[in-house]
Amino acid sequence: MLASKVTILLAKPLSINQTKQIHAAILVHGLYDLQSSIVRQIINSTSIHSYNNSRYIKLILNRVQNLDVFSVASTFRFFSRHCQFREAIDLYGELQRCGLSPSTFAMTSALKACGRILYRSGGISIHAQVYKYGFCNAVYVHTALVDFYSKIGNMDFAQHIFNEMVEKNIVSWNSILGGYVKAGDLTKAQSVFDEMPEKDVISWNSLVSGYARVGNIERAYALFRQMPERSPASWNAMISGYIDCGKIELARSFFEAMDQKNNVSYIILISGYSKCGDVESAEELFGRLHKKDQLVYNAMIACYAQNSQGKEALQLFDEMLQLDLQPDEMTLASAISACSQLGDLKFGYWIESFIHETGIQMDDYVTTSLIDLYAKCGRNYLMEMTINWRLRGSGHEVVLW
């Protein structure tokens, strides 16, 4: 009777707090088979990225004995949507430890995650399982392999897998095209583009951004004009290209000509003004945008920090927290850098406590910012502790200059 009532409740839209209350009742009454439904409910009821929610989901999954395919798929989507690629890879490993055969979706998600964080050994290990689990002709799995090897810079292997694919779709073609663009090999990229049986806006955007990135803005603009349809990403590629070429005025002209500006458009131009030291123009753009997300705040906070306006950076960081926008590693690195400029050790301590409380992973940039803060404030023992902790915890090199 109780189980059926809980099941009915979990089928309704619930807040995070309501979901946690039901989860507590499930644990008290031993209804452990319903924990998978709790995972799906948390995912469905949260639209804002929260490390606490992610940790809560992982905690439940580690204790669920019978993982169901729907909960696993939903969790992969959740981690991918919030760029928590390490968590997606860990989830794939958990499936392996439970003796469950991965679906094509799980394998594809894990490969994409490995590519995004350049986890070479992880992606290669998953590649070895493709044949073990009978995915020899799975187009999405092989497309993910092409994408993975492209992202880690092994274009020979990416091309080899692409050539062996019995069936190729537009995503497969875009993956190999994007790989050559990322590698800066525009000759090969152009060749792939010309061979494509069909092209979509992603294909065009990839080549436009490739030419813009290597400084061939004339070729990028020529392709831009030929595009049968343009997305905001098409315009953003040109804006970014003009900024990289030092032509901020032309970048602004493209920005103003856009019919459908998105947050990325604002972020690119704010970052461009930051590089030029034109904080006033960056502020003007920031003020024009009514719906600001975490990434927009990141760009403006970084702009202040990079241009020695630490007070303004910390004020904006505080505003971001008041709006319940979850800061990420980039936000925190900029905020700590601002503390360093101001010699504000107290705020720096608070940020470090916030990092530990929320479970945010400290990357090299956050660590380096903390080291710089402690060094400038004469806290050498804290600086040494931070260096030793980071080296023990990650094996990554901390950039000290």
mmCIF file of C-alpha atoms in Angstrom:
data_model
loop_
_atom_site.group_PDB
_atom_site.id
_atom_site.type_symbol
_atom_site.label_atom_id
_atom_site.label_comp_id
_atom_site.label_asym_id
_atom_site.label_seq_id
_atom_site.Cartn_x
_atom_site.Cartn_y
_atom_site.Cartn_z
ATOM 1 C CA MET A 1 0.000 0.000 0.000
ATOM 2 C CA LEU A 2 2.729 2.459 1.016
ATOM 3 C CA ALA A 3 4.859 1.526 -1.993
ATOM 4 C CA SER A 4 1.999 2.275 -4.391
ATOM 5 C CA LYS A 5 1.350 5.651 -2.721
ATOM 6 C CA VAL A 6 5.024 6.595 -2.983
ATOM 7 C CA THR A 7 5.080 5.509 -6.629
ATOM 8 C CA ILE A 8 2.085 7.763 -7.363
ATOM 9 C CA LEU A 9 3.789 10.679 -5.593
ATOM 10 C CA LEU A 10 6.998 10.185 -7.566
ATOM 11 C CA ALA A 11 5.055 10.364 -10.816
ATOM 12 C CA LYS A 12 4.100 13.973 -10.021
ATOM 13 C CA PRO A 13 6.254 17.109 -10.431
ATOM 14 C CA LEU A 14 8.142 17.677 -7.174
ATOM 15 C CA SER A 15 10.682 20.120 -5.799
ATOM 16 C CA ILE A 16 14.116 18.926 -4.704
ATOM 17 C CA ASN A 17 13.161 19.236 -1.023
ATOM 18 C CA GLN A 18 9.941 17.256 -1.528
ATOM 19 C CA THR A 19 11.885 14.557 -3.370
ATOM 20 C CA LYS A 20 14.400 14.288 -0.531
ATOM 21 C CA GLN A 21 11.582 13.965 2.019
ATOM 22 C CA ILE A 22 10.088 11.086 0.039
ATOM 23 C CA HIS A 23 13.533 9.510 -0.253
ATOM 24 C CA ALA A 24 13.866 9.626 3.538
ATOM 25 C CA ALA A 25 10.524 7.803 3.843
ATOM 26 C CA ILE A 26 11.705 5.200 1.319
ATOM 27 C CA LEU A 27 14.811 4.491 3.394
ATOM 28 C CA VAL A 28 12.906 4.379 6.696
ATOM 29 C CA HIS A 29 10.386 1.866 5.349
ATOM 30 C CA GLY A 30 12.890 -0.203 3.386
ATOM 31 C CA LEU A 31 11.413 0.520 -0.056
ATOM 32 C CA TYR A 32 14.852 0.380 -1.675
ATOM 33 C CA ASP A 33 13.564 -0.675 -5.106
ATOM 34 C CA LEU A 34 12.070 2.804 -5.508
ATOM 35 C CA GLN A 35 15.422 4.621 -5.242
ATOM 36 C CA SER A 36 15.883 4.591 -9.022
ATOM 37 C CA SER A 37 12.688 6.625 -9.279
ATOM 38 C CA ILE A 38 14.209 9.146 -6.865
ATOM 39 C CA VAL A 39 17.143 9.625 -9.249
ATOM 40 C CA ARG A 40 14.808 10.351 -12.166
ATOM 41 C CA GLN A 41 12.738 12.740 -10.035
ATOM 42 C CA ILE A 42 15.805 14.751 -8.950
ATOM 43 C CA ILE A 43 16.965 15.021 -12.547
ATOM 44 C CA ASN A 44 13.529 16.120 -13.740
ATOM 45 C CA SER A 45 13.067 18.676 -10.963
ATOM 46 C CA THR A 46 16.381 20.517 -11.297
ATOM 47 C CA SER A 47 17.094 22.937 -14.111
ATOM 48 C CA ILE A 48 20.024 24.674 -12.395
ATOM 49 C CA HIS A 49 23.435 23.051 -12.200
ATOM 50 C CA SER A 50 24.146 22.039 -8.612
ATOM 51 C CA TYR A 51 27.124 20.056 -7.370
ATOM 52 C CA ASN A 52 25.120 19.055 -4.299
ATOM 53 C CA ASN A 53 22.390 17.507 -6.453
ATOM 54 C CA SER A 54 25.021 15.688 -8.507
ATOM 55 C CA ARG A 55 26.629 14.287 -5.369
ATOM 56 C CA TYR A 56 23.210 13.234 -4.083
ATOM 57 C CA ILE A 57 22.484 11.374 -7.327
ATOM 58 C CA LYS A 58 25.871 9.628 -7.220
ATOM 59 C CA LEU A 59 25.296 8.619 -3.595
ATOM 60 C CA ILE A 60 21.967 6.997 -4.481
ATOM 61 C CA LEU A 61 23.355 5.215 -7.542
ATOM 62 C CA ASN A 62 26.205 3.759 -5.486
ATOM 63 C CA ARG A 63 23.637 2.174 -3.158
ATOM 64 C CA VAL A 64 21.081 0.982 -5.692
ATOM 65 C CA GLN A 65 21.518 -2.738 -6.257
ATOM 66 C CA ASN A 66 19.353 -3.046 -9.365
ATOM 67 C CA LEU A 67 20.048 -0.131 -11.680
ATOM 68 C CA ASP A 68 17.396 0.261 -14.369
ATOM 69 C CA VAL A 69 18.143 1.415 -17.898
ATOM 70 C CA PHE A 70 15.940 4.526 -17.648
ATOM 71 C CA SER A 71 17.684 5.869 -14.542
ATOM 72 C CA VAL A 72 21.096 5.230 -16.058
ATOM 73 C CA ALA A 73 20.176 6.952 -19.337
ATOM 74 C CA SER A 74 18.653 9.919 -17.483
ATOM 75 C CA THR A 75 21.765 10.273 -15.341
ATOM 76 C CA PHE A 76 24.078 10.194 -18.355
ATOM 77 C CA ARG A 77 22.011 12.990 -19.917
ATOM 78 C CA PHE A 78 22.085 14.980 -16.667
ATOM 79 C CA PHE A 79 25.872 14.752 -16.315
ATOM 80 C CA SER A 80 26.410 15.592 -19.983
ATOM 81 C CA ARG A 81 24.019 18.565 -19.869
ATOM 82 C CA HIS A 82 25.919 20.011 -16.914
ATOM 83 C CA CYS A 83 29.377 19.233 -18.364
ATOM 84 C CA GLN A 84 30.151 16.784 -15.557
ATOM 85 C CA PHE A 85 32.138 14.486 -17.782
ATOM 86 C CA ARG A 86 34.186 12.820 -15.058
ATOM 87 C CA GLU A 87 30.945 11.821 -13.334
ATOM 88 C CA ALA A 88 29.629 10.336 -16.601
ATOM 89 C CA ILE A 89 32.795 8.251 -16.945
ATOM 90 C CA ASP A 90 32.513 7.108 -13.319
ATOM 91 C CA LEU A 91 28.907 6.053 -13.964
ATOM 92 C CA TYR A 92 30.050 3.951 -16.925
ATOM 93 C CA GLY A 93 32.644 2.324 -14.671
ATOM 94 C CA GLU A 94 29.935 1.611 -12.095
ATOM 95 C CA LEU A 95 27.928 -0.247 -14.745
ATOM 96 C CA GLN A 96 30.994 -2.376 -15.427
ATOM 97 C CA ARG A 97 31.503 -3.144 -11.742
ATOM 98 C CA CYS A 98 27.850 -4.177 -11.450
ATOM 99 C CA GLY A 99 28.355 -6.631 -14.305
ATOM 100 C CA LEU A 100 25.880 -4.819 -16.555
ATOM 101 C CA SER A 101 26.373 -4.733 -20.305
ATOM 102 C CA PRO A 102 26.412 -1.123 -21.510
ATOM 103 C CA SER A 103 23.873 0.109 -24.031
ATOM 104 C CA THR A 104 24.964 1.942 -27.164
ATOM 105 C CA PHE A 105 23.796 5.138 -25.452
ATOM 106 C CA ALA A 106 25.937 4.492 -22.358
ATOM 107 C CA MET A 107 29.022 3.682 -24.423
ATOM 108 C CA THR A 108 28.503 6.697 -26.678
ATOM 109 C CA SER A 109 28.012 8.999 -23.664
ATOM 110 C CA ALA A 110 31.161 7.698 -21.966
ATOM 111 C CA LEU A 111 33.245 8.102 -25.135
ATOM 112 C CA LYS A 112 32.009 11.665 -25.582
ATOM 113 C CA ALA A 113 32.898 12.416 -21.961
ATOM 114 C CA CYS A 114 36.405 10.977 -22.420
ATOM 115 C CA GLY A 115 36.863 13.192 -25.459
ATOM 116 C CA ARG A 116 35.703 16.312 -23.652
ATOM 117 C CA ILE A 117 38.238 15.928 -20.814
ATOM 118 C CA LEU A 118 40.917 14.364 -23.059
ATOM 119 C CA TYR A 119 40.884 11.141 -21.014
ATOM 120 C CA ARG A 120 42.993 9.146 -23.464
ATOM 121 C CA SER A 121 43.346 5.850 -21.589
ATOM 122 C CA GLY A 122 39.654 5.785 -20.659
ATOM 123 C CA GLY A 123 38.490 6.240 -24.243
ATOM 124 C CA ILE A 124 40.921 3.619 -25.537
ATOM 125 C CA SER A 125 39.675 1.146 -22.900
ATOM 126 C CA ILE A 126 36.081 1.718 -23.994
ATOM 127 C CA HIS A 127 37.133 1.285 -27.631
ATOM 128 C CA ALA A 128 38.428 -2.186 -26.717
ATOM 129 C CA GLN A 129 34.939 -3.071 -25.446
ATOM 130 C CA VAL A 130 33.177 -2.160 -28.691
ATOM 131 C CA TYR A 131 33.756 -5.601 -30.181
ATOM 132 C CA LYS A 132 33.276 -7.408 -26.870
ATOM 133 C CA TYR A 133 29.711 -6.106 -26.599
ATOM 134 C CA GLY A 134 28.873 -6.534 -30.285
ATOM 135 C CA PHE A 135 28.775 -2.884 -31.373
ATOM 136 C CA CYS A 136 30.875 -3.481 -34.503
ATOM 137 C CA ASN A 137 28.344 -1.813 -36.797
ATOM 138 C CA ALA A 138 26.757 0.644 -34.363
ATOM 139 C CA VAL A 139 26.948 3.948 -36.220
ATOM 140 C CA TYR A 140 26.585 6.132 -33.111
ATOM 141 C CA VAL A 141 29.306 4.270 -31.210
ATOM 142 C CA HIS A 142 31.729 4.516 -34.131
ATOM 143 C CA THR A 143 30.862 8.167 -34.626
ATOM 144 C CA ALA A 144 31.691 8.730 -30.943
ATOM 145 C CA LEU A 145 35.010 6.931 -31.519
ATOM 146 C CA VAL A 146 35.808 9.220 -34.453
ATOM 147 C CA ASP A 147 34.968 12.195 -32.253
ATOM 148 C CA PHE A 148 37.075 10.870 -29.351
ATOM 149 C CA TYR A 149 40.216 10.252 -31.413
ATOM 150 C CA SER A 150 39.746 13.608 -33.129
ATOM 151 C CA LYS A 151 39.594 15.401 -29.789
ATOM 152 C CA ILE A 152 42.769 13.755 -28.466
ATOM 153 C CA GLY A 153 44.556 14.708 -31.696
ATOM 154 C CA ASN A 154 44.922 11.243 -33.246
ATOM 155 C CA MET A 155 43.494 12.054 -36.664
ATOM 156 C CA ASP A 156 45.100 9.027 -38.342
ATOM 157 C CA PHE A 157 43.109 6.699 -36.099
ATOM 158 C CA ALA A 158 39.981 8.828 -36.408
ATOM 159 C CA GLN A 159 40.234 8.658 -40.204
ATOM 160 C CA HIS A 160 40.870 4.887 -40.062
ATOM 161 C CA ILE A 161 37.699 4.299 -38.016
ATOM 162 C CA PHE A 162 35.739 6.640 -40.267
ATOM 163 C CA ASN A 163 36.906 4.772 -43.395
ATOM 164 C CA GLU A 164 35.860 1.420 -41.896
ATOM 165 C CA MET A 165 32.349 2.567 -41.031
ATOM 166 C CA VAL A 166 29.800 0.640 -43.086
ATOM 167 C CA GLU A 167 27.167 3.290 -42.498
ATOM 168 C CA LYS A 168 27.895 6.995 -42.094
ATOM 169 C CA ASN A 169 25.452 9.725 -41.155
ATOM 170 C CA ILE A 170 25.754 13.499 -41.082
ATOM 171 C CA VAL A 171 27.044 13.351 -37.486
ATOM 172 C CA SER A 172 29.853 11.000 -38.570
ATOM 173 C CA TRP A 173 30.912 13.372 -41.340
ATOM 174 C CA ASN A 174 30.743 16.369 -39.020
ATOM 175 C CA SER A 175 32.904 14.534 -36.454
ATOM 176 C CA ILE A 176 35.767 13.889 -38.880
ATOM 177 C CA LEU A 177 35.391 17.401 -40.321
ATOM 178 C CA GLY A 178 35.511 18.910 -36.831
ATOM 179 C CA GLY A 179 38.586 16.831 -36.030
ATOM 180 C CA TYR A 180 40.581 18.281 -38.921
ATOM 181 C CA VAL A 181 39.363 21.776 -38.057
ATOM 182 C CA LYS A 182 40.493 21.313 -34.442
ATOM 183 C CA ALA A 183 43.870 20.038 -35.675
ATOM 184 C CA GLY A 184 44.230 23.170 -37.818
ATOM 185 C CA ASP A 185 44.457 21.087 -41.008
ATOM 186 C CA LEU A 186 42.124 23.185 -43.149
ATOM 187 C CA THR A 187 43.272 21.489 -46.368
ATOM 188 C CA LYS A 188 41.963 18.121 -45.143
ATOM 189 C CA ALA A 189 38.922 19.793 -43.586
ATOM 190 C CA GLN A 190 38.041 21.466 -46.887
ATOM 191 C CA SER A 191 38.488 18.120 -48.680
ATOM 192 C CA VAL A 192 36.109 16.374 -46.259
ATOM 193 C CA PHE A 193 33.625 19.240 -46.576
ATOM 194 C CA ASP A 194 33.686 18.969 -50.384
ATOM 195 C CA GLU A 195 33.156 15.169 -50.230
ATOM 196 C CA MET A 196 30.194 15.310 -47.864
ATOM 197 C CA PRO A 197 27.054 13.892 -49.506
ATOM 198 C CA GLU A 198 24.988 16.383 -47.531
ATOM 199 C CA LYS A 199 25.869 19.332 -45.346
ATOM 200 C CA ASP A 200 23.994 20.916 -42.479
ATOM 201 C CA VAL A 201 24.525 24.184 -40.649
ATOM 202 C CA ILE A 202 26.983 22.460 -38.275
ATOM 203 C CA SER A 203 29.168 21.468 -41.251
ATOM 204 C CA TRP A 204 29.259 25.036 -42.523
ATOM 205 C CA ASN A 205 29.846 26.477 -39.046
ATOM 206 C CA SER A 206 32.733 24.095 -38.453
ATOM 207 C CA LEU A 207 34.593 25.182 -41.583
ATOM 208 C CA VAL A 208 33.808 28.879 -41.086
ATOM 209 C CA SER A 209 35.135 28.752 -37.515
ATOM 210 C CA GLY A 210 38.180 26.789 -38.696
ATOM 211 C CA TYR A 211 39.231 29.416 -41.221
ATOM 212 C CA ALA A 212 38.480 32.191 -38.735
ATOM 213 C CA ARG A 213 40.570 30.479 -36.068
ATOM 214 C CA VAL A 214 43.676 30.242 -38.278
ATOM 215 C CA GLY A 215 43.337 33.899 -39.235
ATOM 216 C CA ASN A 216 41.980 33.411 -42.761
ATOM 217 C CA ILE A 217 39.059 35.708 -42.082
ATOM 218 C CA GLU A 218 38.515 36.479 -45.778
ATOM 219 C CA ARG A 219 37.889 32.791 -46.574
ATOM 220 C CA ALA A 220 35.704 32.480 -43.480
ATOM 221 C CA TYR A 221 33.613 35.449 -44.601
ATOM 222 C CA ALA A 222 33.317 34.058 -48.145
ATOM 223 C CA LEU A 223 31.945 30.777 -46.759
ATOM 224 C CA PHE A 224 29.685 32.679 -44.371
ATOM 225 C CA ARG A 225 28.113 34.504 -47.324
ATOM 226 C CA GLN A 226 27.586 31.199 -49.198
ATOM 227 C CA MET A 227 25.764 29.512 -46.324
ATOM 228 C CA PRO A 228 22.238 28.421 -47.289
ATOM 229 C CA GLU A 229 21.145 29.042 -43.698
ATOM 230 C CA ARG A 230 22.845 30.609 -40.711
ATOM 231 C CA SER A 231 22.503 29.910 -37.016
ATOM 232 C CA PRO A 232 23.672 32.109 -34.133
ATOM 233 C CA ALA A 233 26.792 29.901 -34.051
ATOM 234 C CA SER A 234 27.600 31.027 -37.621
ATOM 235 C CA TRP A 235 27.581 34.671 -36.568
ATOM 236 C CA ASN A 236 29.460 33.891 -33.359
ATOM 237 C CA ALA A 237 32.230 32.191 -35.335
ATOM 238 C CA MET A 238 32.734 35.351 -37.391
ATOM 239 C CA ILE A 239 32.619 37.599 -34.313
ATOM 240 C CA SER A 240 35.226 35.429 -32.603
ATOM 241 C CA GLY A 241 37.364 35.395 -35.756
ATOM 242 C CA TYR A 242 37.407 39.180 -36.050
ATOM 243 C CA ILE A 243 38.305 39.492 -32.352
ATOM 244 C CA ASP A 244 41.203 37.057 -32.772
ATOM 245 C CA CYS A 245 42.426 39.137 -35.717
ATOM 246 C CA GLY A 246 42.339 42.272 -33.568
ATOM 247 C CA LYS A 247 39.373 43.769 -35.427
ATOM 248 C CA ILE A 248 37.035 44.451 -32.520
ATOM 249 C CA GLU A 249 35.068 47.102 -34.457
ATOM 250 C CA LEU A 250 34.154 44.616 -37.204
ATOM 251 C CA ALA A 251 33.281 42.072 -34.526
ATOM 252 C CA ARG A 252 30.904 44.621 -32.990
ATOM 253 C CA SER A 253 29.380 45.324 -36.420
ATOM 254 C CA PHE A 254 28.619 41.628 -36.901
ATOM 255 C CA PHE A 255 27.191 41.465 -33.395
ATOM 256 C CA GLU A 256 24.842 44.383 -34.009
ATOM 257 C CA ALA A 257 23.746 42.906 -37.348
ATOM 258 C CA MET A 258 22.616 39.643 -35.706
ATOM 259 C CA ASP A 259 18.873 39.077 -35.649
ATOM 260 C CA GLN A 260 19.054 36.417 -32.933
ATOM 261 C CA LYS A 261 21.768 37.270 -30.463
ATOM 262 C CA ASN A 262 22.274 34.648 -27.771
ATOM 263 C CA ASN A 263 24.232 34.665 -24.538
ATOM 264 C CA VAL A 264 27.262 33.196 -26.298
ATOM 265 C CA SER A 265 27.311 36.227 -28.625
ATOM 266 C CA TYR A 266 27.496 38.545 -25.621
ATOM 267 C CA ILE A 267 30.117 36.383 -23.894
ATOM 268 C CA ILE A 268 32.405 36.367 -26.947
ATOM 269 C CA LEU A 269 32.251 40.142 -27.324
ATOM 270 C CA ILE A 270 32.604 40.836 -23.583
ATOM 271 C CA SER A 271 35.706 38.616 -23.578
ATOM 272 C CA GLY A 272 36.969 40.463 -26.655
ATOM 273 C CA TYR A 273 36.617 43.834 -24.941
ATOM 274 C CA SER A 274 38.334 42.365 -21.893
ATOM 275 C CA LYS A 275 41.381 41.459 -23.993
ATOM 276 C CA CYS A 276 41.447 45.020 -25.350
ATOM 277 C CA GLY A 277 41.159 46.501 -21.864
ATOM 278 C CA ASP A 278 37.867 48.182 -22.797
ATOM 279 C CA VAL A 279 35.979 47.445 -19.589
ATOM 280 C CA GLU A 280 33.429 50.199 -20.215
ATOM 281 C CA SER A 281 32.202 48.604 -23.471
ATOM 282 C CA ALA A 282 32.078 45.208 -21.762
ATOM 283 C CA GLU A 283 29.938 46.703 -18.975
ATOM 284 C CA GLU A 284 27.608 48.278 -21.528
ATOM 285 C CA LEU A 285 27.047 44.899 -23.199
ATOM 286 C CA PHE A 286 26.572 43.151 -19.859
ATOM 287 C CA GLY A 287 23.955 45.733 -18.882
ATOM 288 C CA ARG A 288 22.029 45.245 -22.136
ATOM 289 C CA LEU A 289 21.467 41.552 -21.516
ATOM 290 C CA HIS A 290 18.324 40.930 -19.473
ATOM 291 C CA LYS A 291 18.577 37.163 -18.926
ATOM 292 C CA LYS A 292 22.084 36.544 -17.662
ATOM 293 C CA ASP A 293 23.273 33.023 -16.919
ATOM 294 C CA GLN A 294 26.319 31.744 -15.081
ATOM 295 C CA LEU A 295 28.552 31.956 -18.163
ATOM 296 C CA VAL A 296 27.684 35.607 -18.804
ATOM 297 C CA TYR A 297 28.582 36.440 -15.213
ATOM 298 C CA ASN A 298 31.800 34.449 -15.619
ATOM 299 C CA ALA A 299 32.806 36.562 -18.618
ATOM 300 C CA MET A 300 32.187 39.876 -16.842
ATOM 301 C CA ILE A 301 33.809 38.807 -13.566
ATOM 302 C CA ALA A 302 36.847 37.613 -15.537
ATOM 303 C CA CYS A 303 36.888 40.938 -17.406
ATOM 304 C CA TYR A 304 37.088 42.861 -14.138
ATOM 305 C CA ALA A 305 39.717 40.531 -12.685
ATOM 306 C CA GLN A 306 41.878 40.611 -15.820
ATOM 307 C CA ASN A 307 41.773 44.406 -15.875
ATOM 308 C CA SER A 308 42.740 44.948 -12.228
ATOM 309 C CA GLN A 309 39.243 45.869 -11.028
ATOM 310 C CA GLY A 310 39.122 43.413 -8.147
ATOM 311 C CA LYS A 311 36.467 45.261 -6.147
ATOM 312 C CA GLU A 312 34.003 45.213 -9.050
ATOM 313 C CA ALA A 313 34.772 41.532 -9.707
ATOM 314 C CA LEU A 314 33.928 40.535 -6.134
ATOM 315 C CA GLN A 315 30.774 42.682 -6.103
ATOM 316 C CA LEU A 316 29.556 40.910 -9.232
ATOM 317 C CA PHE A 317 30.525 37.527 -7.780
ATOM 318 C CA ASP A 318 28.408 38.327 -4.714
ATOM 319 C CA GLU A 319 25.507 39.394 -6.954
ATOM 320 C CA MET A 320 25.774 36.089 -8.809
ATOM 321 C CA LEU A 321 25.511 34.132 -5.554
ATOM 322 C CA GLN A 322 22.507 36.224 -4.457
ATOM 323 C CA LEU A 323 20.761 35.161 -7.672
ATOM 324 C CA ASP A 324 21.434 31.477 -6.838
ATOM 325 C CA LEU A 325 23.612 31.050 -9.910
ATOM 326 C CA GLN A 326 26.084 28.243 -9.288
ATOM 327 C CA PRO A 327 29.702 29.351 -9.796
ATOM 328 C CA ASP A 328 32.110 27.008 -11.538
ATOM 329 C CA GLU A 329 35.894 26.697 -11.583
ATOM 330 C CA MET A 330 36.262 29.671 -13.932
ATOM 331 C CA THR A 331 34.165 31.914 -11.673
ATOM 332 C CA LEU A 332 36.121 30.913 -8.614
ATOM 333 C CA ALA A 333 39.523 31.372 -10.250
ATOM 334 C CA SER A 334 38.542 34.920 -11.273
ATOM 335 C CA ALA A 335 37.118 35.730 -7.829
ATOM 336 C CA ILE A 336 40.234 34.435 -6.059
ATOM 337 C CA SER A 337 42.386 36.441 -8.480
ATOM 338 C CA ALA A 338 40.385 39.537 -7.482
ATOM 339 C CA CYS A 339 41.007 38.729 -3.801
ATOM 340 C CA SER A 340 44.708 38.490 -4.594
ATOM 341 C CA GLN A 341 44.691 41.933 -6.245
ATOM 342 C CA LEU A 342 42.965 43.450 -3.207
ATOM 343 C CA GLY A 343 44.907 41.467 -0.622
ATOM 344 C CA ASP A 344 41.543 40.264 0.694
ATOM 345 C CA LEU A 345 42.593 37.080 2.465
ATOM 346 C CA LYS A 346 39.320 36.825 4.409
ATOM 347 C CA PHE A 347 37.207 36.620 1.233
ATOM 348 C CA GLY A 348 39.725 34.144 -0.181
ATOM 349 C CA TYR A 349 39.262 31.908 2.877
ATOM 350 C CA TRP A 350 35.504 32.102 2.414
ATOM 351 C CA ILE A 351 35.773 31.067 -1.250
ATOM 352 C CA GLU A 352 37.968 28.090 -0.357
ATOM 353 C CA SER A 353 35.429 27.009 2.290
ATOM 354 C CA PHE A 354 32.661 27.394 -0.293
ATOM 355 C CA ILE A 355 34.590 25.114 -2.669
ATOM 356 C CA HIS A 356 34.885 22.378 -0.037
ATOM 357 C CA GLU A 357 31.262 22.716 1.099
ATOM 358 C CA THR A 358 29.817 22.461 -2.406
ATOM 359 C CA GLY A 359 32.168 19.717 -3.598
ATOM 360 C CA ILE A 360 33.419 21.711 -6.583
ATOM 361 C CA GLN A 361 36.557 20.167 -8.050
ATOM 362 C CA MET A 362 39.568 22.470 -7.791
ATOM 363 C CA ASP A 363 41.254 22.554 -11.186
ATOM 364 C CA ASP A 364 44.720 23.914 -11.955
ATOM 365 C CA TYR A 365 43.451 27.479 -12.471
ATOM 366 C CA VAL A 366 41.650 27.613 -9.118
ATOM 367 C CA THR A 367 44.659 26.088 -7.372
ATOM 368 C CA THR A 368 47.076 28.512 -9.027
ATOM 369 C CA SER A 369 44.867 31.460 -8.026
ATOM 370 C CA LEU A 370 44.838 30.276 -4.404
ATOM 371 C CA ILE A 371 48.618 29.849 -4.415
ATOM 372 C CA ASP A 372 49.019 33.379 -5.786
ATOM 373 C CA LEU A 373 46.678 34.761 -3.105
ATOM 374 C CA TYR A 374 48.505 33.028 -0.250
ATOM 375 C CA ALA A 375 51.916 34.038 -1.610
ATOM 376 C CA LYS A 376 50.952 37.723 -1.912
ATOM 377 C CA CYS A 377 49.425 37.715 1.564
ATOM 378 C CA GLY A 378 52.498 36.071 3.101
ATOM 379 C CA ARG A 379 50.785 32.778 3.977
ATOM 380 C CA ASN A 380 53.612 30.583 2.706
ATOM 381 C CA TYR A 381 52.573 27.525 4.721
ATOM 382 C CA LEU A 382 49.109 27.611 3.106
ATOM 383 C CA MET A 383 50.713 28.060 -0.293
ATOM 384 C CA GLU A 384 52.878 24.974 0.249
ATOM 385 C CA MET A 385 49.917 22.957 1.558
ATOM 386 C CA THR A 386 47.866 23.860 -1.525
ATOM 387 C CA ILE A 387 50.697 22.892 -3.897
ATOM 388 C CA ASN A 388 51.273 19.556 -2.144
ATOM 389 C CA TRP A 389 47.556 18.789 -1.991
ATOM 390 C CA ARG A 390 47.100 19.474 -5.689
ATOM 391 C CA LEU A 391 50.122 17.444 -6.756
ATOM 392 C CA ARG A 392 49.046 14.487 -4.626
ATOM 393 C CA GLY A 393 45.428 14.701 -5.714
ATOM 394 C CA SER A 394 45.700 15.046 -9.473
ATOM 395 C CA GLY A 395 49.156 14.546 -10.846
ATOM 396 C CA HIS A 396 48.657 17.697 -12.921
ATOM 397 C CA GLU A 397 51.234 20.421 -13.116
ATOM 398 C CA VAL A 398 50.330 23.636 -11.353
ATOM 399 C CA VAL A 399 51.114 26.668 -13.484
ATOM 400 C CA LEU A 400 52.951 29.131 -11.281
ATOM 401 C CA TRP A 401 53.577 31.861 -13.835
#
